[in-house]
PDB file of C-alpha atoms and ligand atoms in Angstrom:
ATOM      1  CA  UNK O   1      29.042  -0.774  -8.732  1.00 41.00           C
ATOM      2  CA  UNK O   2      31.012   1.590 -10.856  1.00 43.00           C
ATOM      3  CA  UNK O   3      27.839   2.407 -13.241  1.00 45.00           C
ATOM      4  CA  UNK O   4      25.925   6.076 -13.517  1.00 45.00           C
ATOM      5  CA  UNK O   5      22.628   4.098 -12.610  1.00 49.00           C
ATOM      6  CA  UNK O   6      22.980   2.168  -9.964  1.00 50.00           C
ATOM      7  CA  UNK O   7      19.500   1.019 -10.049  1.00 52.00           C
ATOM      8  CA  UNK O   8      19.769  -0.405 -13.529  1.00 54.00           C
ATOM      9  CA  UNK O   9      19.886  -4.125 -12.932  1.00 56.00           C
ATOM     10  CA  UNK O  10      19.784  -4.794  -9.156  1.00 55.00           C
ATOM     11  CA  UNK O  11      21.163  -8.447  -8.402  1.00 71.00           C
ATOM     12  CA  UNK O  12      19.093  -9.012  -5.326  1.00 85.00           C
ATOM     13  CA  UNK O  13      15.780  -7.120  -4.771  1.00 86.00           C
ATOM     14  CA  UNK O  14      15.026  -7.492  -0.829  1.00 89.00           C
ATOM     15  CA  UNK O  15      11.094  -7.777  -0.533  1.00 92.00           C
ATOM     16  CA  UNK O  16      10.782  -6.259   3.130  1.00 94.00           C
ATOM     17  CA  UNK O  17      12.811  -3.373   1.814  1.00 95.00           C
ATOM     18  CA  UNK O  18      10.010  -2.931  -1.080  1.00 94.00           C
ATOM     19  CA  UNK O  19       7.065  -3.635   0.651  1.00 96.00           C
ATOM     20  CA  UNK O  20       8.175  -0.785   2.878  1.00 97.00           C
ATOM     21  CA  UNK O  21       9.020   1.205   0.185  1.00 96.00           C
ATOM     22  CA  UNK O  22       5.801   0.810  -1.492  1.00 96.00           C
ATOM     23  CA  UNK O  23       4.124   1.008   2.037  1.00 97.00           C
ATOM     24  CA  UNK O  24       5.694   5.146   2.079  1.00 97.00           C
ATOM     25  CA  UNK O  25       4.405   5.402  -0.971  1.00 97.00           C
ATOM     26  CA  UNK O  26       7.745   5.434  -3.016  1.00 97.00           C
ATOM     27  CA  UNK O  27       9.454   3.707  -5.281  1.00 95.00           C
ATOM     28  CA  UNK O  28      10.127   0.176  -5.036  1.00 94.00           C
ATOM     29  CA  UNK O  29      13.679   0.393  -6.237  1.00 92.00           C
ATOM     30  CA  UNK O  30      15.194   3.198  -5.205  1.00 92.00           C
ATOM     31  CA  UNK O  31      12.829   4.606  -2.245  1.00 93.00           C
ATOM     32  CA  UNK O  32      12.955   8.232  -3.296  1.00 95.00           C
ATOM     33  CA  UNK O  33      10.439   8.904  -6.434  1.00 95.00           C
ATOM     34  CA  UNK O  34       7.110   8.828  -5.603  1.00 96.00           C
ATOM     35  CA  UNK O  35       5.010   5.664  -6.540  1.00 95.00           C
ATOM     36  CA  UNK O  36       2.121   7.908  -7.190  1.00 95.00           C
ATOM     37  CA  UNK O  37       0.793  10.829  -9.206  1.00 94.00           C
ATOM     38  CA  UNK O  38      -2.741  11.254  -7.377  1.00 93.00           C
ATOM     39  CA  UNK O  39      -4.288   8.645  -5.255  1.00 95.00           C
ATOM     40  CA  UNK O  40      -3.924   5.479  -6.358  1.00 94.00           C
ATOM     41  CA  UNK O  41      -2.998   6.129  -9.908  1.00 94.00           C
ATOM     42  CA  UNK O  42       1.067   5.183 -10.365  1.00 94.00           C
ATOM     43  CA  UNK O  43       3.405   7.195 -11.884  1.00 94.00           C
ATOM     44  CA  UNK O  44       4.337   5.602 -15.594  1.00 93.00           C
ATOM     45  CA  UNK O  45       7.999   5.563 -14.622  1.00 93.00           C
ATOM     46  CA  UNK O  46      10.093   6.411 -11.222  1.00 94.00           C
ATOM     47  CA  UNK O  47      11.168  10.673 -11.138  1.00 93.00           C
ATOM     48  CA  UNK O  48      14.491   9.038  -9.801  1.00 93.00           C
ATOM     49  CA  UNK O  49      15.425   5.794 -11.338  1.00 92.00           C
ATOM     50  CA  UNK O  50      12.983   5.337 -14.038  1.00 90.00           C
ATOM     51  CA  UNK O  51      11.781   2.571 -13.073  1.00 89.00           C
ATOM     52  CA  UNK O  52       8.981   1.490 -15.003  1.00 90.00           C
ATOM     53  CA  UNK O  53       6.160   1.392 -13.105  1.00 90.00           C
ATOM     54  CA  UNK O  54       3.555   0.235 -15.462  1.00 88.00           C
ATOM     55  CA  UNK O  55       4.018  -3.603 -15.122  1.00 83.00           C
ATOM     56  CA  UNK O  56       2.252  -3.580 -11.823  1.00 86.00           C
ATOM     57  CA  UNK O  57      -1.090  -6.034 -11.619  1.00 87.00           C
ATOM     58  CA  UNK O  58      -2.309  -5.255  -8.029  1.00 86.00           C
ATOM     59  CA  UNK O  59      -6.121  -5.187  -9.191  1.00 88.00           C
ATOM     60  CA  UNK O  60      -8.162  -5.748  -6.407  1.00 93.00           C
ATOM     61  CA  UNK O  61      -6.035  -7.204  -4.050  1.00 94.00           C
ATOM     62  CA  UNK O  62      -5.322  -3.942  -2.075  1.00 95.00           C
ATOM     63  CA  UNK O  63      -9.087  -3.402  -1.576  1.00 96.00           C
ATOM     64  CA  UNK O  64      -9.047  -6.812   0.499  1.00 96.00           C
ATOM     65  CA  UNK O  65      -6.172  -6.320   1.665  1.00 96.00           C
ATOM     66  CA  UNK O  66      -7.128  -3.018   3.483  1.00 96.00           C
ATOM     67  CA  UNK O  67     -10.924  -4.116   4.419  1.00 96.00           C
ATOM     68  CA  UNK O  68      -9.333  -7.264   5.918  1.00 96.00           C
ATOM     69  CA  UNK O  69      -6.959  -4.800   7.735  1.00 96.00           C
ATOM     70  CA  UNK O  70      -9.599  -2.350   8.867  1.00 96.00           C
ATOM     71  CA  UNK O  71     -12.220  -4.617   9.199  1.00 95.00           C
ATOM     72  CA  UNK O  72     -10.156  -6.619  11.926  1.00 97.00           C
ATOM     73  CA  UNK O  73      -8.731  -3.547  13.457  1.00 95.00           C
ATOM     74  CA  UNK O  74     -12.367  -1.534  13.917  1.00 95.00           C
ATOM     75  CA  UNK O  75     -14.952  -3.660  14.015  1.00 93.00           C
ATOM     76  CA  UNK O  76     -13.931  -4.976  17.536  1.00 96.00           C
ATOM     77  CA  UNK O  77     -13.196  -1.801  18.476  1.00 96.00           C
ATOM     78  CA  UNK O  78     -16.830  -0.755  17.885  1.00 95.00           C
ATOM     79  CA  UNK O  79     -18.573  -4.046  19.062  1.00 95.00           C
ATOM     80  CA  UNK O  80     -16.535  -3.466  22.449  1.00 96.00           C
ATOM     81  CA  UNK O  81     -17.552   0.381  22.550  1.00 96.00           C
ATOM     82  CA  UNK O  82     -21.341  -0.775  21.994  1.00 95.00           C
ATOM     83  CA  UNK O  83     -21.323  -3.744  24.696  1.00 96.00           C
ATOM     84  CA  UNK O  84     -19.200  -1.968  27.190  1.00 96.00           C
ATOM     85  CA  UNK O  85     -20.743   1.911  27.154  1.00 95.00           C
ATOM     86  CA  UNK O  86     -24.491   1.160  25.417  1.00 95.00           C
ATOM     87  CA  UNK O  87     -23.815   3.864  22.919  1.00 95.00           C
ATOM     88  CA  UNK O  88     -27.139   5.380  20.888  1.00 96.00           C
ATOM     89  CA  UNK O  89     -27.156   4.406  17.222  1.00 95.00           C
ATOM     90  CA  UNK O  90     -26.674   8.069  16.370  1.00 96.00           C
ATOM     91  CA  UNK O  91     -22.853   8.497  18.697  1.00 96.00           C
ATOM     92  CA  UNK O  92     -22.574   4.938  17.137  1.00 96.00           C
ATOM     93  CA  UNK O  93     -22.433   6.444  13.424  1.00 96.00           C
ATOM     94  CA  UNK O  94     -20.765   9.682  14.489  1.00 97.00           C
ATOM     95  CA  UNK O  95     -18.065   8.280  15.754  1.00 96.00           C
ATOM     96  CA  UNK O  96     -17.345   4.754  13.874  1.00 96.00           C
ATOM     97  CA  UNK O  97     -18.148   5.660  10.404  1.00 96.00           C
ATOM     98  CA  UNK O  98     -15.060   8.535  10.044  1.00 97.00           C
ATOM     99  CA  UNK O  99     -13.134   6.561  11.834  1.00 97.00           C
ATOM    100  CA  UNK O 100     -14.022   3.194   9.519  1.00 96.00           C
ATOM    101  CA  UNK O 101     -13.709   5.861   6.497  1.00 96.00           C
ATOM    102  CA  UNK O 102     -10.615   7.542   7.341  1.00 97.00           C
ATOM    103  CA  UNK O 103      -8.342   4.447   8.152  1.00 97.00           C
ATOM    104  CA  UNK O 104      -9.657   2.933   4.480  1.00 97.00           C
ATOM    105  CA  UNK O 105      -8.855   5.913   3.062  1.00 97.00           C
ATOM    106  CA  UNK O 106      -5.295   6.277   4.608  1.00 97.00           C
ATOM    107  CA  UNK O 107      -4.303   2.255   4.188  1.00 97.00           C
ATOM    108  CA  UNK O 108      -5.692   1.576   0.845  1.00 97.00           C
ATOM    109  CA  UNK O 109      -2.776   3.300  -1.461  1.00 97.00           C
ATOM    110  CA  UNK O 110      -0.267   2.116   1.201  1.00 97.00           C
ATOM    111  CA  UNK O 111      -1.426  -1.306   1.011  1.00 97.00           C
ATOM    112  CA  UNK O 112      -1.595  -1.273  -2.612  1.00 96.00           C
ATOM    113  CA  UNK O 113       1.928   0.715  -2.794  1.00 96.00           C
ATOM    114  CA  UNK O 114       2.598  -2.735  -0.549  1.00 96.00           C
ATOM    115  CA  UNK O 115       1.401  -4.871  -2.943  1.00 96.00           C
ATOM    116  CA  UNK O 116       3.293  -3.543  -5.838  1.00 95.00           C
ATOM    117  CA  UNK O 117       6.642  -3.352  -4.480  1.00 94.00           C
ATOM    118  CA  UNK O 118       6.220  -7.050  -3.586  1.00 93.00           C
ATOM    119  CA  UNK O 119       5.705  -7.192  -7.113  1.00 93.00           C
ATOM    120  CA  UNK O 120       8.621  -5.617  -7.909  1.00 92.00           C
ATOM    121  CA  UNK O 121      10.966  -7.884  -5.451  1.00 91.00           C
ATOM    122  CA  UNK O 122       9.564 -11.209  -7.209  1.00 88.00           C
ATOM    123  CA  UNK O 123       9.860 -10.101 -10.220  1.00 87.00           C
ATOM    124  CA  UNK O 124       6.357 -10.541 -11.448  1.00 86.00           C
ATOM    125  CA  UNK O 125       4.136  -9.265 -14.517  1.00 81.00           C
ATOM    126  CA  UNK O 126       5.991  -6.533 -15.554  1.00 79.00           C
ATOM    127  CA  UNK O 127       8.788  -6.125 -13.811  1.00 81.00           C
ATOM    128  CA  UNK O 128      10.600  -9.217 -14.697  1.00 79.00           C
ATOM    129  CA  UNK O 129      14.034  -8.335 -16.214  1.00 73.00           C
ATOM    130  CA  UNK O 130      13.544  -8.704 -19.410  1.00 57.00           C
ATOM    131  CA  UNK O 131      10.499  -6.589 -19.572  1.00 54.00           C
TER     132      UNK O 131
HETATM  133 ZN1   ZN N 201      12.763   4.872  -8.272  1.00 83.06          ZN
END
């Protein structure tokens, strides 16, 4: 590639390259812009490539996606903590809802992040070529 943007037309877009990507919370594409300008809300365009960012559809798949995650990861966690130490309801709350609350709040823009660089790799809604 002789080109001043290498990123303009990519032949091959690797998915498990993306998804990770997306998982850090970067770019897609080229892995160094971020993929977000608060939260959850993405950037318009990439601060490195300029990859357009706004062709993304993730809606509310990263919300299942991350109580699935969570759900399956805690929820054992705390029924095994309840039959194996007898816990009070109070210790119960203290220490399963921050836990419940921050692992949502840490996998939910990586999962969507996820979810749109998987996009990206396929292709889809907005990031075809010729969009
Ligand atoms: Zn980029």
């Amino acid at each position: 590639m002789t080109d001043k943007n290498a990123y303009s037309l990519p032949m091959k877009r690797s998915w498990p390259k993306s998804i990770s990507r997306g998982f850090r919370k970067k770019c897609p594409q080229c892995g160094r812009g971020s993929l977000y300008k608060g939260y959850l809300k993405p950037n318009a365009q990439c601060d490195e490539c300029s990859l357009n960012l706004s062709g993304h559809q993730a809606d509310d798949a990263p919300p299942y996606i991350t109580m699935m995650i969570v759900g399956h990861l805690v929820i054992p966690l705390a029924l095994a903590h309840r039959q194996f130490f007898d816990p009070s309801l109070t210790s119960q709350f203290a220490i399963w809802t921050p836990i419940l609350l921050l692992a949502t709040f840490w996998l939910l823009p990586r999962s969507k992040g996820a979810l749109i660089g998987l996009q990206w790799a396929h292709r889809m809604h907005g990031f075809a070529d010729n969009a």
